[in-house]
GROMACS .gro file of N, CA and C in nm:
model
  519
    1PRO      N    1  -0.216   1.412  -0.084
    1PRO     CA    2  -0.307   1.482  -0.167
    1PRO      C    3  -0.271   1.629  -0.184
    2ILE      N    4  -0.194   1.684  -0.089
    2ILE     CA    5  -0.162   1.830  -0.099
    2ILE      C    6  -0.083   1.857  -0.225
    3GLY      N    7   0.018   1.775  -0.257
    3GLY     CA    8   0.095   1.786  -0.378
    3GLY      C    9  -0.003   1.775  -0.504
    4LEU      N   10  -0.085   1.680  -0.499
    4LEU     CA   11  -0.182   1.659  -0.613
    4LEU      C   12  -0.264   1.782  -0.633
    5LEU      N   13  -0.314   1.846  -0.524
    5LEU     CA   14  -0.394   1.959  -0.538
    5LEU      C   15  -0.327   2.082  -0.602
    6GLN      N   16  -0.190   2.089  -0.578
    6GLN     CA   17  -0.110   2.189  -0.644
    6GLN      C   18  -0.092   2.169  -0.792
    7VAL      N   19  -0.101   2.040  -0.838
    7VAL     CA   20  -0.077   2.007  -0.978
    7VAL      C   21  -0.207   2.009  -1.061
    8PHE      N   22  -0.315   1.960  -1.000
    8PHE     CA   23  -0.448   1.953  -1.068
    8PHE      C   24  -0.551   2.052  -0.999
    9ASP      N   25  -0.621   2.108  -1.096
    9ASP     CA   26  -0.730   2.198  -1.048
    9ASP      C   27  -0.843   2.129  -0.972
   10SER      N   28  -0.879   2.019  -1.032
   10SER     CA   29  -0.989   1.939  -0.974
   10SER      C   30  -0.951   1.789  -0.965
   11ILE      N   31  -0.961   1.738  -0.847
   11ILE     CA   32  -0.930   1.601  -0.812
   11ILE      C   33  -1.020   1.548  -0.718
   12ASN      N   34  -1.062   1.424  -0.727
   12ASN     CA   35  -1.131   1.354  -0.617
   12ASN      C   36  -1.036   1.265  -0.558
   13TYR      N   37  -1.025   1.274  -0.422
   13TYR     CA   38  -0.922   1.197  -0.350
   13TYR      C   39  -0.986   1.129  -0.237
   14LEU      N   40  -0.960   1.003  -0.223
   14LEU     CA   41  -0.998   0.918  -0.106
   14LEU      C   42  -0.879   0.861  -0.044
   15GLY      N   43  -0.859   0.901   0.083
   15GLY     CA   44  -0.743   0.837   0.164
   15GLY      C   45  -0.797   0.735   0.262
   16ILE      N   46  -0.735   0.627   0.269
   16ILE     CA   47  -0.782   0.511   0.348
   16ILE      C   48  -0.659   0.475   0.430
   17ASP      N   49  -0.677   0.449   0.565
   17ASP     CA   50  -0.564   0.403   0.648
   17ASP      C   51  -0.616   0.327   0.771
   18VAL      N   52  -0.541   0.232   0.819
   18VAL     CA   53  -0.576   0.157   0.938
   18VAL      C   54  -0.538   0.228   1.064
   19TYR      N   55  -0.456   0.329   1.050
   19TYR     CA   56  -0.397   0.409   1.163
   19TYR      C   57  -0.489   0.535   1.190
   20LYS      N   58  -0.575   0.520   1.286
   20LYS     CA   59  -0.671   0.622   1.312
   20LYS      C   60  -0.621   0.768   1.342
   21PRO      N   61  -0.511   0.787   1.405
   21PRO     CA   62  -0.453   0.922   1.423
   21PRO      C   63  -0.422   0.985   1.299
   22SER      N   64  -0.376   0.907   1.202
   22SER     CA   65  -0.345   0.979   1.063
   22SER      C   66  -0.473   1.023   0.997
   23ILE      N   67  -0.577   0.945   1.009
   23ILE     CA   68  -0.703   0.982   0.944
   23ILE      C   69  -0.757   1.109   1.015
   24ARG      N   70  -0.755   1.110   1.142
   24ARG     CA   71  -0.801   1.232   1.225
   24ARG      C   72  -0.726   1.351   1.172
   25TRP      N   73  -0.594   1.344   1.170
   25TRP     CA   74  -0.510   1.460   1.126
   25TRP      C   75  -0.552   1.508   0.992
   26CYS      N   76  -0.556   1.414   0.897
   26CYS     CA   77  -0.583   1.446   0.755
   26CYS      C   78  -0.715   1.504   0.739
   27THR      N   79  -0.819   1.457   0.812
   27THR     CA   80  -0.952   1.515   0.813
   27THR      C   81  -0.951   1.655   0.868
   28LYS      N   82  -0.882   1.678   0.976
   28LYS     CA   83  -0.881   1.802   1.038
   28LYS      C   84  -0.799   1.911   0.954
   29TYR      N   85  -0.698   1.880   0.892
   29TYR     CA   86  -0.606   1.979   0.824
   29TYR      C   87  -0.619   1.972   0.669
   30ILE      N   88  -0.659   1.869   0.611
   30ILE     CA   89  -0.659   1.862   0.459
   30ILE      C   90  -0.801   1.869   0.406
   31SER      N   91  -0.878   1.776   0.449
   31SER     CA   92  -1.017   1.761   0.382
   31SER      C   93  -1.119   1.871   0.429
   32LYS      N   94  -1.091   1.944   0.531
   32LYS     CA   95  -1.185   2.045   0.584
   32LYS      C   96  -1.216   2.148   0.491
   33ASN      N   97  -1.127   2.181   0.389
   33ASN     CA   98  -1.151   2.285   0.296
   33ASN      C   99  -1.193   2.234   0.159
   34SER      N  100  -1.221   2.108   0.147
   34SER     CA  101  -1.257   2.057   0.015
   34SER      C  102  -1.358   1.941   0.023
   35SER      N  103  -1.464   1.949  -0.060
   35SER     CA  104  -1.562   1.836  -0.064
   35SER      C  105  -1.518   1.726  -0.148
   36LYS      N  106  -1.402   1.750  -0.224
   36LYS     CA  107  -1.345   1.642  -0.320
   36LYS      C  108  -1.241   1.559  -0.246
   37ILE      N  109  -1.203   1.588  -0.124
   37ILE     CA  110  -1.105   1.507  -0.048
   37ILE      C  111  -1.172   1.451   0.070
   38GLU      N  112  -1.156   1.314   0.087
   38GLU     CA  113  -1.220   1.247   0.197
   38GLU      C  114  -1.115   1.140   0.259
   39PHE      N  115  -1.122   1.121   0.393
   39PHE     CA  116  -1.044   1.025   0.450
   39PHE      C  117  -1.125   0.927   0.533
   40ILE      N  118  -1.098   0.804   0.522
   40ILE     CA  119  -1.166   0.703   0.592
   40ILE      C  120  -1.078   0.611   0.673
   41HIS      N  121  -1.111   0.588   0.803
   41HIS     CA  122  -1.043   0.497   0.877
   41HIS      C  123  -1.088   0.353   0.845
   42LEU      N  124  -1.005   0.272   0.816
   42LEU     CA  125  -1.027   0.125   0.784
   42LEU      C  126  -0.993   0.043   0.917
   43ASP      N  127  -1.083   0.005   0.989
   43ASP     CA  128  -1.061  -0.061   1.114
   43ASP      C  129  -1.027  -0.210   1.102
   44MET      N  130  -0.911  -0.232   1.028
   44MET     CA  131  -0.858  -0.366   1.002
   44MET      C  132  -0.729  -0.385   1.077
   45LYS      N  133  -0.708  -0.503   1.122
   45LYS     CA  134  -0.600  -0.542   1.205
   45LYS      C  135  -0.465  -0.529   1.122
   46ASN      N  136  -0.375  -0.468   1.191
   46ASN     CA  137  -0.233  -0.457   1.144
   46ASN      C  138  -0.147  -0.450   1.262
   47GLU      N  139  -0.066  -0.555   1.279
   47GLU     CA  140   0.012  -0.579   1.400
   47GLU      C  141   0.098  -0.445   1.438
   48ARG      N  142   0.132  -0.366   1.347
   48ARG     CA  143   0.206  -0.243   1.376
   48ARG      C  144   0.116  -0.122   1.399
   49TYR      N  145   0.010  -0.107   1.330
   49TYR     CA  146  -0.065   0.021   1.337
   49TYR      C  147  -0.215   0.009   1.395
   50ASN      N  148  -0.264  -0.115   1.404
   50ASN     CA  149  -0.401  -0.125   1.449
   50ASN      C  150  -0.418  -0.267   1.500
   51ASN      N  151  -0.369  -0.295   1.626
   51ASN     CA  152  -0.372  -0.426   1.681
   51ASN      C  153  -0.511  -0.482   1.712
   52PHE      N  154  -0.611  -0.379   1.721
   52PHE     CA  155  -0.742  -0.429   1.773
   52PHE      C  156  -0.843  -0.422   1.662
   53GLY      N  157  -0.809  -0.404   1.535
   53GLY     CA  158  -0.897  -0.409   1.425
   53GLY      C  159  -0.931  -0.547   1.386
   54GLU      N  160  -1.030  -0.543   1.302
   54GLU     CA  161  -1.082  -0.678   1.248
   54GLU      C  162  -0.981  -0.741   1.144
   55LYS      N  163  -0.960  -0.870   1.158
   55LYS     CA  164  -0.865  -0.937   1.067
   55LYS      C  165  -0.928  -0.941   0.930
   56ILE      N  166  -0.839  -0.918   0.837
   56ILE     CA  167  -0.874  -0.907   0.695
   56ILE      C  168  -0.919  -1.053   0.653
   57SER      N  169  -1.030  -1.069   0.594
   57SER     CA  170  -1.080  -1.203   0.550
   57SER      C  171  -1.094  -1.202   0.396
   58ASN      N  172  -1.124  -1.323   0.346
   58ASN     CA  173  -1.141  -1.336   0.204
   58ASN      C  174  -1.263  -1.254   0.149
   59ASN      N  175  -1.350  -1.211   0.246
   59ASN     CA  176  -1.466  -1.127   0.204
   59ASN      C  177  -1.441  -0.978   0.216
   60PHE      N  178  -1.310  -0.943   0.249
   60PHE     CA  179  -1.276  -0.805   0.266
   60PHE      C  180  -1.315  -0.723   0.131
   61LYS      N  181  -1.364  -0.607   0.159
   61LYS     CA  182  -1.393  -0.501   0.045
   61LYS      C  183  -1.364  -0.367   0.086
   62PHE      N  184  -1.303  -0.293  -0.002
   62PHE     CA  185  -1.293  -0.148   0.026
   62PHE      C  186  -1.428  -0.089  -0.005
   63PRO      N  187  -1.459   0.022   0.065
   63PRO     CA  188  -1.591   0.090   0.045
   63PRO      C  189  -1.581   0.181  -0.082
   64ILE      N  190  -1.554   0.108  -0.195
   64ILE     CA  191  -1.535   0.180  -0.313
   64ILE      C  192  -1.605   0.101  -0.424
   65GLN      N  193  -1.662   0.171  -0.531
   65GLN     CA  194  -1.732   0.113  -0.632
   65GLN      C  195  -1.642   0.033  -0.735
   66ASP      N  196  -1.688  -0.070  -0.797
   66ASP     CA  197  -1.610  -0.143  -0.897
   66ASP      C  198  -1.563  -0.049  -1.009
   67SER      N  199  -1.445  -0.075  -1.057
   67SER     CA  200  -1.390  -0.007  -1.178
   67SER      C  201  -1.405   0.148  -1.169
   68SER      N  202  -1.381   0.198  -1.058
   68SER     CA  203  -1.402   0.346  -1.032
   68SER      C  204  -1.277   0.428  -1.017
   69GLN      N  205  -1.162   0.364  -1.000
   69GLN     CA  206  -1.039   0.440  -0.964
   69GLN      C  207  -0.944   0.443  -1.077
   70ASP      N  208  -0.888   0.564  -1.118
   70ASP     CA  209  -0.789   0.586  -1.212
   70ASP      C  210  -0.651   0.555  -1.160
   71LEU      N  211  -0.635   0.585  -1.028
   71LEU     CA  212  -0.499   0.564  -0.968
   71LEU      C  213  -0.516   0.518  -0.827
   72ILE      N  214  -0.439   0.423  -0.785
   72ILE     CA  215  -0.421   0.378  -0.647
   72ILE      C  216  -0.279   0.397  -0.611
   73TYR      N  217  -0.263   0.461  -0.499
   73TYR     CA  218  -0.125   0.505  -0.457
   73TYR      C  219  -0.103   0.456  -0.315
   74LEU      N  220  -0.006   0.377  -0.287
   74LEU     CA  221   0.025   0.323  -0.155
   74LEU      C  222   0.168   0.355  -0.128
   75TYR      N  223   0.191   0.442  -0.026
   75TYR     CA  224   0.329   0.469   0.016
   75TYR      C  225   0.358   0.397   0.151
   76SER      N  226   0.450   0.307   0.159
   76SER     CA  227   0.492   0.239   0.282
   76SER      C  228   0.370   0.161   0.343
   77VAL      N  229   0.286   0.095   0.259
   77VAL     CA  230   0.172   0.015   0.309
   77VAL      C  231   0.220  -0.128   0.299
   78PHE      N  232   0.253  -0.177   0.186
   78PHE     CA  233   0.299  -0.319   0.171
   78PHE      C  234   0.420  -0.342   0.245
   79SER      N  235   0.499  -0.239   0.284
   79SER     CA  236   0.624  -0.247   0.359
   79SER      C  237   0.595  -0.289   0.500
   80HIS      N  238   0.468  -0.280   0.547
   80HIS     CA  239   0.436  -0.305   0.683
   80HIS      C  240   0.311  -0.390   0.694
   81MET      N  241   0.305  -0.490   0.606
   81MET     CA  242   0.179  -0.564   0.586
   81MET      C  243   0.207  -0.715   0.578
   82GLU      N  244   0.127  -0.796   0.633
   82GLU     CA  245   0.143  -0.941   0.618
   82GLU      C  246   0.108  -0.980   0.473
   83LEU      N  247   0.171  -1.091   0.429
   83LEU     CA  248   0.157  -1.130   0.288
   83LEU      C  249   0.009  -1.162   0.246
   84ASP      N  250  -0.067  -1.232   0.336
   84ASP     CA  251  -0.212  -1.260   0.316
   84ASP      C  252  -0.287  -1.133   0.294
   85ASP      N  253  -0.259  -1.028   0.379
   85ASP     CA  254  -0.332  -0.908   0.372
   85ASP      C  255  -0.304  -0.839   0.237
   86MET      N  256  -0.174  -0.841   0.194
   86MET     CA  257  -0.135  -0.782   0.075
   86MET      C  258  -0.212  -0.843  -0.046
   87ARG      N  259  -0.229  -0.986  -0.039
   87ARG     CA  260  -0.300  -1.049  -0.136
   87ARG      C  261  -0.439  -1.000  -0.147
   88GLN      N  262  -0.504  -0.986  -0.036
   88GLN     CA  263  -0.646  -0.936  -0.029
   88GLN      C  264  -0.657  -0.795  -0.084
   89TYR      N  265  -0.558  -0.710  -0.057
   89TYR     CA  266  -0.559  -0.576  -0.111
   89TYR      C  267  -0.552  -0.582  -0.268
   90LEU      N  268  -0.457  -0.663  -0.317
   90LEU     CA  269  -0.439  -0.674  -0.454
   90LEU      C  270  -0.573  -0.728  -0.528
   91LYS      N  271  -0.634  -0.821  -0.463
   91LYS     CA  272  -0.768  -0.874  -0.513
   91LYS      C  273  -0.867  -0.757  -0.521
   92GLU      N  274  -0.871  -0.680  -0.419
   92GLU     CA  275  -0.963  -0.565  -0.416
   92GLU      C  276  -0.920  -0.453  -0.523
   93PHE      N  277  -0.786  -0.435  -0.536
   93PHE     CA  278  -0.751  -0.336  -0.633
   93PHE      C  279  -0.790  -0.378  -0.771
   94LYS      N  280  -0.798  -0.507  -0.806
   94LYS     CA  281  -0.838  -0.547  -0.938
   94LYS      C  282  -0.982  -0.520  -0.956
   95ARG      N  283  -1.066  -0.526  -0.846
   95ARG     CA  284  -1.199  -0.496  -0.857
   95ARG      C  285  -1.225  -0.344  -0.878
   96ILE      N  286  -1.152  -0.259  -0.808
   96ILE     CA  287  -1.186  -0.115  -0.809
   96ILE      C  288  -1.105  -0.029  -0.910
   97ILE      N  289  -0.994  -0.076  -0.967
   97ILE     CA  290  -0.920  -0.012  -1.057
   97ILE      C  291  -0.987  -0.005  -1.194
   98LYS      N  292  -0.976   0.097  -1.271
   98LYS     CA  293  -1.038   0.112  -1.411
   98LYS      C  294  -0.941   0.019  -1.485
   99ILE      N  295  -0.992  -0.029  -1.607
   99ILE     CA  296  -0.923  -0.116  -1.694
   99ILE      C  297  -0.784  -0.055  -1.735
  100ASP      N  298  -0.778   0.074  -1.763
  100ASP     CA  299  -0.650   0.147  -1.793
  100ASP      C  300  -0.590   0.224  -1.670
  101GLY      N  301  -0.638   0.187  -1.546
  101GLY     CA  302  -0.580   0.255  -1.437
  101GLY      C  303  -0.443   0.213  -1.401
  102LYS      N  304  -0.376   0.286  -1.313
  102LYS     CA  305  -0.242   0.245  -1.271
  102LYS      C  306  -0.235   0.237  -1.116
  103ILE      N  307  -0.145   0.160  -1.060
  103ILE     CA  308  -0.118   0.152  -0.922
  103ILE      C  309   0.019   0.170  -0.901
  104PHE      N  310   0.064   0.250  -0.806
  104PHE     CA  311   0.192   0.283  -0.763
  104PHE      C  312   0.201   0.236  -0.614
  105PHE      N  313   0.302   0.162  -0.579
  105PHE     CA  314   0.328   0.132  -0.442
  105PHE      C  315   0.475   0.117  -0.412
  106THR      N  316   0.509   0.145  -0.283
  106THR     CA  317   0.648   0.125  -0.239
  106THR      C  318   0.649  -0.005  -0.158
  107ALA      N  319   0.774  -0.066  -0.163
  107ALA     CA  320   0.795  -0.183  -0.092
  107ALA      C  321   0.947  -0.212  -0.086
  108PHE      N  322   0.984  -0.288   0.007
  108PHE     CA  323   1.123  -0.344   0.009
  108PHE      C  324   1.133  -0.459  -0.084
  109VAL      N  325   1.184  -0.435  -0.198
  109VAL     CA  326   1.194  -0.541  -0.305
  109VAL      C  327   1.342  -0.552  -0.357
  110GLU      N  328   1.391  -0.661  -0.348
  110GLU     CA  329   1.528  -0.676  -0.391
  110GLU      C  330   1.548  -0.827  -0.463
  111LYS      N  331   1.653  -0.841  -0.533
  111LYS     CA  332   1.691  -0.969  -0.589
  111LYS      C  333   1.776  -1.035  -0.494
  112ASN      N  334   1.783  -1.170  -0.506
  112ASN     CA  335   1.872  -1.261  -0.424
  112ASN      C  336   1.850  -1.250  -0.272
  113VAL      N  337   1.723  -1.245  -0.243
  113VAL     CA  338   1.682  -1.253  -0.096
  113VAL      C  339   1.567  -1.357  -0.086
  114PRO      N  340   1.538  -1.399   0.034
  114PRO     CA  341   1.427  -1.492   0.046
  114PRO      C  342   1.293  -1.429  -0.006
  115ASP      N  343   1.199  -1.511  -0.037
  115ASP     CA  344   1.072  -1.459  -0.101
  115ASP      C  345   1.003  -1.353  -0.023
  116TYR      N  346   0.993  -1.379   0.111
  116TYR     CA  347   0.916  -1.293   0.186
  116TYR      C  348   0.972  -1.303   0.332
  117LYS      N  349   1.005  -1.187   0.388
  117LYS     CA  350   1.061  -1.191   0.522
  117LYS      C  351   1.024  -1.066   0.602
  118ILE      N  352   0.978  -1.090   0.727
  118ILE     CA  353   0.946  -0.982   0.821
  118ILE      C  354   1.069  -0.955   0.908
  119ASN      N  355   1.095  -0.816   0.915
  119ASN     CA  356   1.208  -0.777   0.989
  119ASN      C  357   1.340  -0.858   0.978
  120PRO      N  358   1.384  -0.866   0.850
  120PRO     CA  359   1.503  -0.953   0.819
  120PRO      C  360   1.628  -0.898   0.902
  121LYS      N  361   1.700  -0.995   0.957
  121LYS     CA  362   1.824  -0.961   1.038
  121LYS      C  363   1.930  -0.894   0.955
  122ASN      N  364   2.005  -0.807   1.013
  122ASN     CA  365   2.118  -0.734   0.941
  122ASN      C  366   2.066  -0.654   0.823
  123TYR      N  367   1.955  -0.596   0.820
  123TYR     CA  368   1.896  -0.527   0.704
  123TYR      C  369   1.863  -0.383   0.747
  124ILE      N  370   1.922  -0.290   0.679
  124ILE     CA  371   1.893  -0.145   0.691
  124ILE      C  372   1.905  -0.096   0.834
  125PHE      N  373   1.831  -0.146   0.919
  125PHE     CA  374   1.835  -0.089   1.066
  125PHE      C  375   1.898  -0.188   1.153
  126GLU      N  376   1.976  -0.140   1.244
  126GLU     CA  377   2.037  -0.240   1.355
  126GLU      C  378   1.932  -0.300   1.437
  127LYS      N  379   1.827  -0.217   1.468
  127LYS     CA  380   1.724  -0.259   1.557
  127LYS      C  381   1.583  -0.218   1.498
  128PHE      N  382   1.490  -0.317   1.504
  128PHE     CA  383   1.356  -0.277   1.451
  128PHE      C  384   1.270  -0.217   1.561
  129SER      N  385   1.190  -0.126   1.519
  129SER     CA  386   1.099  -0.058   1.611
  129SER      C  387   0.964  -0.126   1.623
  130GLY      N  388   0.962  -0.257   1.641
  130GLY     CA  389   0.837  -0.325   1.664
  130GLY      C  390   0.802  -0.418   1.546
  131PRO      N  391   0.677  -0.475   1.559
  131PRO     CA  392   0.633  -0.574   1.452
  131PRO      C  393   0.613  -0.508   1.312
  132LEU      N  394   0.638  -0.579   1.210
  132LEU     CA  395   0.616  -0.529   1.081
  132LEU      C  396   0.694  -0.402   1.042
  133HIS      N  397   0.801  -0.388   1.100
  133HIS     CA  398   0.882  -0.265   1.076
  133HIS      C  399   0.927  -0.266   0.929
  134ILE      N  400   0.972  -0.376   0.894
  134ILE     CA  401   1.015  -0.395   0.749
  134ILE      C  402   0.961  -0.537   0.699
  135VAL      N  403   0.883  -0.532   0.593
  135VAL     CA  404   0.850  -0.658   0.521
  135VAL      C  405   0.918  -0.650   0.392
  136ARG      N  406   1.008  -0.746   0.361
  136ARG     CA  407   1.093  -0.750   0.241
  136ARG      C  408   1.052  -0.852   0.151
  137TYR      N  409   1.055  -0.836   0.017
  137TYR     CA  410   1.007  -0.932  -0.081
  137TYR      C  411   1.119  -0.949  -0.183
  138ASN      N  412   1.123  -1.066  -0.234
  138ASN     CA  413   1.215  -1.105  -0.343
  138ASN      C  414   1.150  -1.051  -0.472
  139TYR      N  415   1.224  -0.989  -0.564
  139TYR     CA  416   1.167  -0.926  -0.682
  139TYR      C  417   1.083  -1.032  -0.764
  140GLN      N  418   1.147  -1.150  -0.791
  140GLN     CA  419   1.070  -1.252  -0.860
  140GLN      C  420   0.941  -1.287  -0.796
  141PHE      N  421   0.948  -1.303  -0.666
  141PHE     CA  422   0.826  -1.336  -0.589
  141PHE      C  423   0.717  -1.239  -0.602
  142ILE      N  424   0.754  -1.120  -0.581
  142ILE     CA  425   0.647  -1.012  -0.583
  142ILE      C  426   0.595  -1.007  -0.734
  143LYS      N  427   0.680  -1.025  -0.827
  143LYS     CA  428   0.643  -1.026  -0.973
  143LYS      C  429   0.540  -1.136  -0.992
  144ASN      N  430   0.560  -1.252  -0.938
  144ASN     CA  431   0.471  -1.363  -0.947
  144ASN      C  432   0.333  -1.337  -0.868
  145GLU      N  433   0.350  -1.274  -0.755
  145GLU     CA  434   0.232  -1.244  -0.672
  145GLU      C  435   0.138  -1.142  -0.757
  146LEU      N  436   0.197  -1.052  -0.813
  146LEU     CA  437   0.122  -0.949  -0.891
  146LEU      C  438   0.062  -1.019  -1.010
  147LYS      N  439   0.128  -1.109  -1.085
  147LYS     CA  440   0.080  -1.179  -1.200
  147LYS      C  441  -0.043  -1.262  -1.150
  148MET      N  442  -0.034  -1.333  -1.042
  148MET     CA  443  -0.142  -1.414  -0.994
  148MET      C  444  -0.263  -1.335  -0.957
  149ALA      N  445  -0.246  -1.201  -0.924
  149ALA     CA  446  -0.351  -1.113  -0.887
  149ALA      C  447  -0.404  -1.049  -1.010
  150GLY      N  448  -0.332  -1.057  -1.137
  150GLY     CA  449  -0.387  -0.997  -1.254
  150GLY      C  450  -0.321  -0.867  -1.288
  151PHE      N  451  -0.189  -0.848  -1.240
  151PHE     CA  452  -0.120  -0.724  -1.258
  151PHE      C  453   0.022  -0.759  -1.322
  152LYS      N  454   0.081  -0.660  -1.383
  152LYS     CA  455   0.221  -0.674  -1.418
  152LYS      C  456   0.287  -0.541  -1.388
  153ILE      N  457   0.422  -0.554  -1.362
  153ILE     CA  458   0.507  -0.441  -1.335
  153ILE      C  459   0.532  -0.371  -1.462
  154GLU      N  460   0.501  -0.242  -1.463
  154GLU     CA  461   0.530  -0.157  -1.580
  154GLU      C  462   0.665  -0.087  -1.563
  155LYS      N  463   0.697  -0.052  -1.440
  155LYS     CA  464   0.823   0.010  -1.412
  155LYS      C  465   0.858  -0.009  -1.270
  156ILE      N  466   0.986  -0.025  -1.236
  156ILE     CA  467   1.036  -0.031  -1.097
  156ILE      C  468   1.140   0.071  -1.087
  157PHE      N  469   1.135   0.142  -0.964
  157PHE     CA  470   1.229   0.244  -0.930
  157PHE      C  471   1.306   0.180  -0.811
  158GLN      N  472   1.414   0.113  -0.845
  158GLN     CA  473   1.495   0.034  -0.749
  158GLN      C  474   1.555   0.124  -0.625
  159SER      N  475   1.512   0.101  -0.510
  159SER     CA  476   1.577   0.168  -0.390
  159SER      C  477   1.570   0.318  -0.397
  160THR      N  478   1.473   0.376  -0.457
  160THR     CA  479   1.466   0.531  -0.468
  160THR      C  480   1.381   0.596  -0.364
  161GLU      N  481   1.301   0.513  -0.287
  161GLU     CA  482   1.208   0.577  -0.195
  161GLU      C  483   1.266   0.572  -0.047
  162ALA      N  484   1.179   0.614   0.042
  162ALA     CA  485   1.220   0.621   0.179
  162ALA      C  486   1.279   0.489   0.225
  163ASP      N  487   1.389   0.492   0.312
  163ASP     CA  488   1.457   0.383   0.366
  163ASP      C  489   1.494   0.278   0.259
  164LYS      N  490   1.521   0.326   0.143
  164LYS     CA  491   1.567   0.239   0.025
  164LYS      C  492   1.454   0.150  -0.023
  165GLN      N  493   1.335   0.183  -0.009
  165GLN     CA  494   1.228   0.109  -0.063
  165GLN      C  495   1.231   0.124  -0.223
  166SER      N  496   1.164   0.027  -0.285
  166SER     CA  497   1.156   0.050  -0.436
  166SER      C  498   1.005   0.098  -0.455
  167GLY      N  499   0.994   0.169  -0.570
  167GLY     CA  500   0.863   0.214  -0.618
  167GLY      C  501   0.827   0.125  -0.737
  168LEU      N  502   0.713   0.075  -0.736
  168LEU     CA  503   0.663  -0.016  -0.843
  168LEU      C  504   0.534   0.050  -0.907
  169LEU      N  505   0.538   0.066  -1.034
  169LEU     CA  506   0.409   0.109  -1.111
  169LEU      C  507   0.366  -0.012  -1.177
  170ILE      N  508   0.243  -0.048  -1.147
  170ILE     CA  509   0.181  -0.167  -1.206
  170ILE      C  510   0.051  -0.130  -1.279
  171LYS      N  511   0.011  -0.230  -1.360
  171LYS     CA  512  -0.121  -0.218  -1.436
  171LYS      C  513  -0.180  -0.356  -1.452
  172ARG      N  514  -0.308  -0.349  -1.488
  172ARG     CA  515  -0.381  -0.482  -1.510
  172ARG      C  516  -0.324  -0.551  -1.633
  173ILE      N  517  -0.323  -0.680  -1.627
  173ILE     CA  518  -0.282  -0.758  -1.737
  173ILE      C  519  -0.394  -0.767  -1.836
   0.00000   0.00000   0.00000
C-alpha cells in the first residue's frame, strides 16, 4: 500500500493475511496514519504461515461486500497455498470483484510441468524451507482453473517476479 499511496491521492486499501505478525506490523506502521488503510488477520489454516487456523471450507467468505473491489492484488499467496484453498479464494474473488475489476497475482506457473506440485524436486532451491515453500502450476492447468472459476488471463508476465514467479493479470469472463 505504501507505493500506492505515493501514486494516488486517495485510496481505500484493505490488506488481509493469515500470518498474524505481518498484520500486526502493517497495522502499527502503515495504517496508523490513515483511516483509508486497514489490515485484517484472517485466521485460516495454512501449513506454512498459520498451522492452527480454521480450515477453509466451501462456506468461506472474505469480510468484504459483493461487487465492491476494483482491484485484488496477491503477491506470493497462491505460491504457498493448497489447490483447494486457491479454488475457494477464486470463488470469493468472483463474488467481491466489480464486473470490470482486475486481479493480479503471482505464482510459479510454467509450461511442460505437472499440473500442480508442492515443493517440486530440483526446482529453484536445493532445499525447501518447510511446507508449501513452492507451489508450482502448469500454465494450461492454471488457465483451466481460472476459466472454471469465471476468469481469464489478460496478461502473463513470465518469470518476472520474486524467485522467478510469474505475474498474472486476470479479469472476469
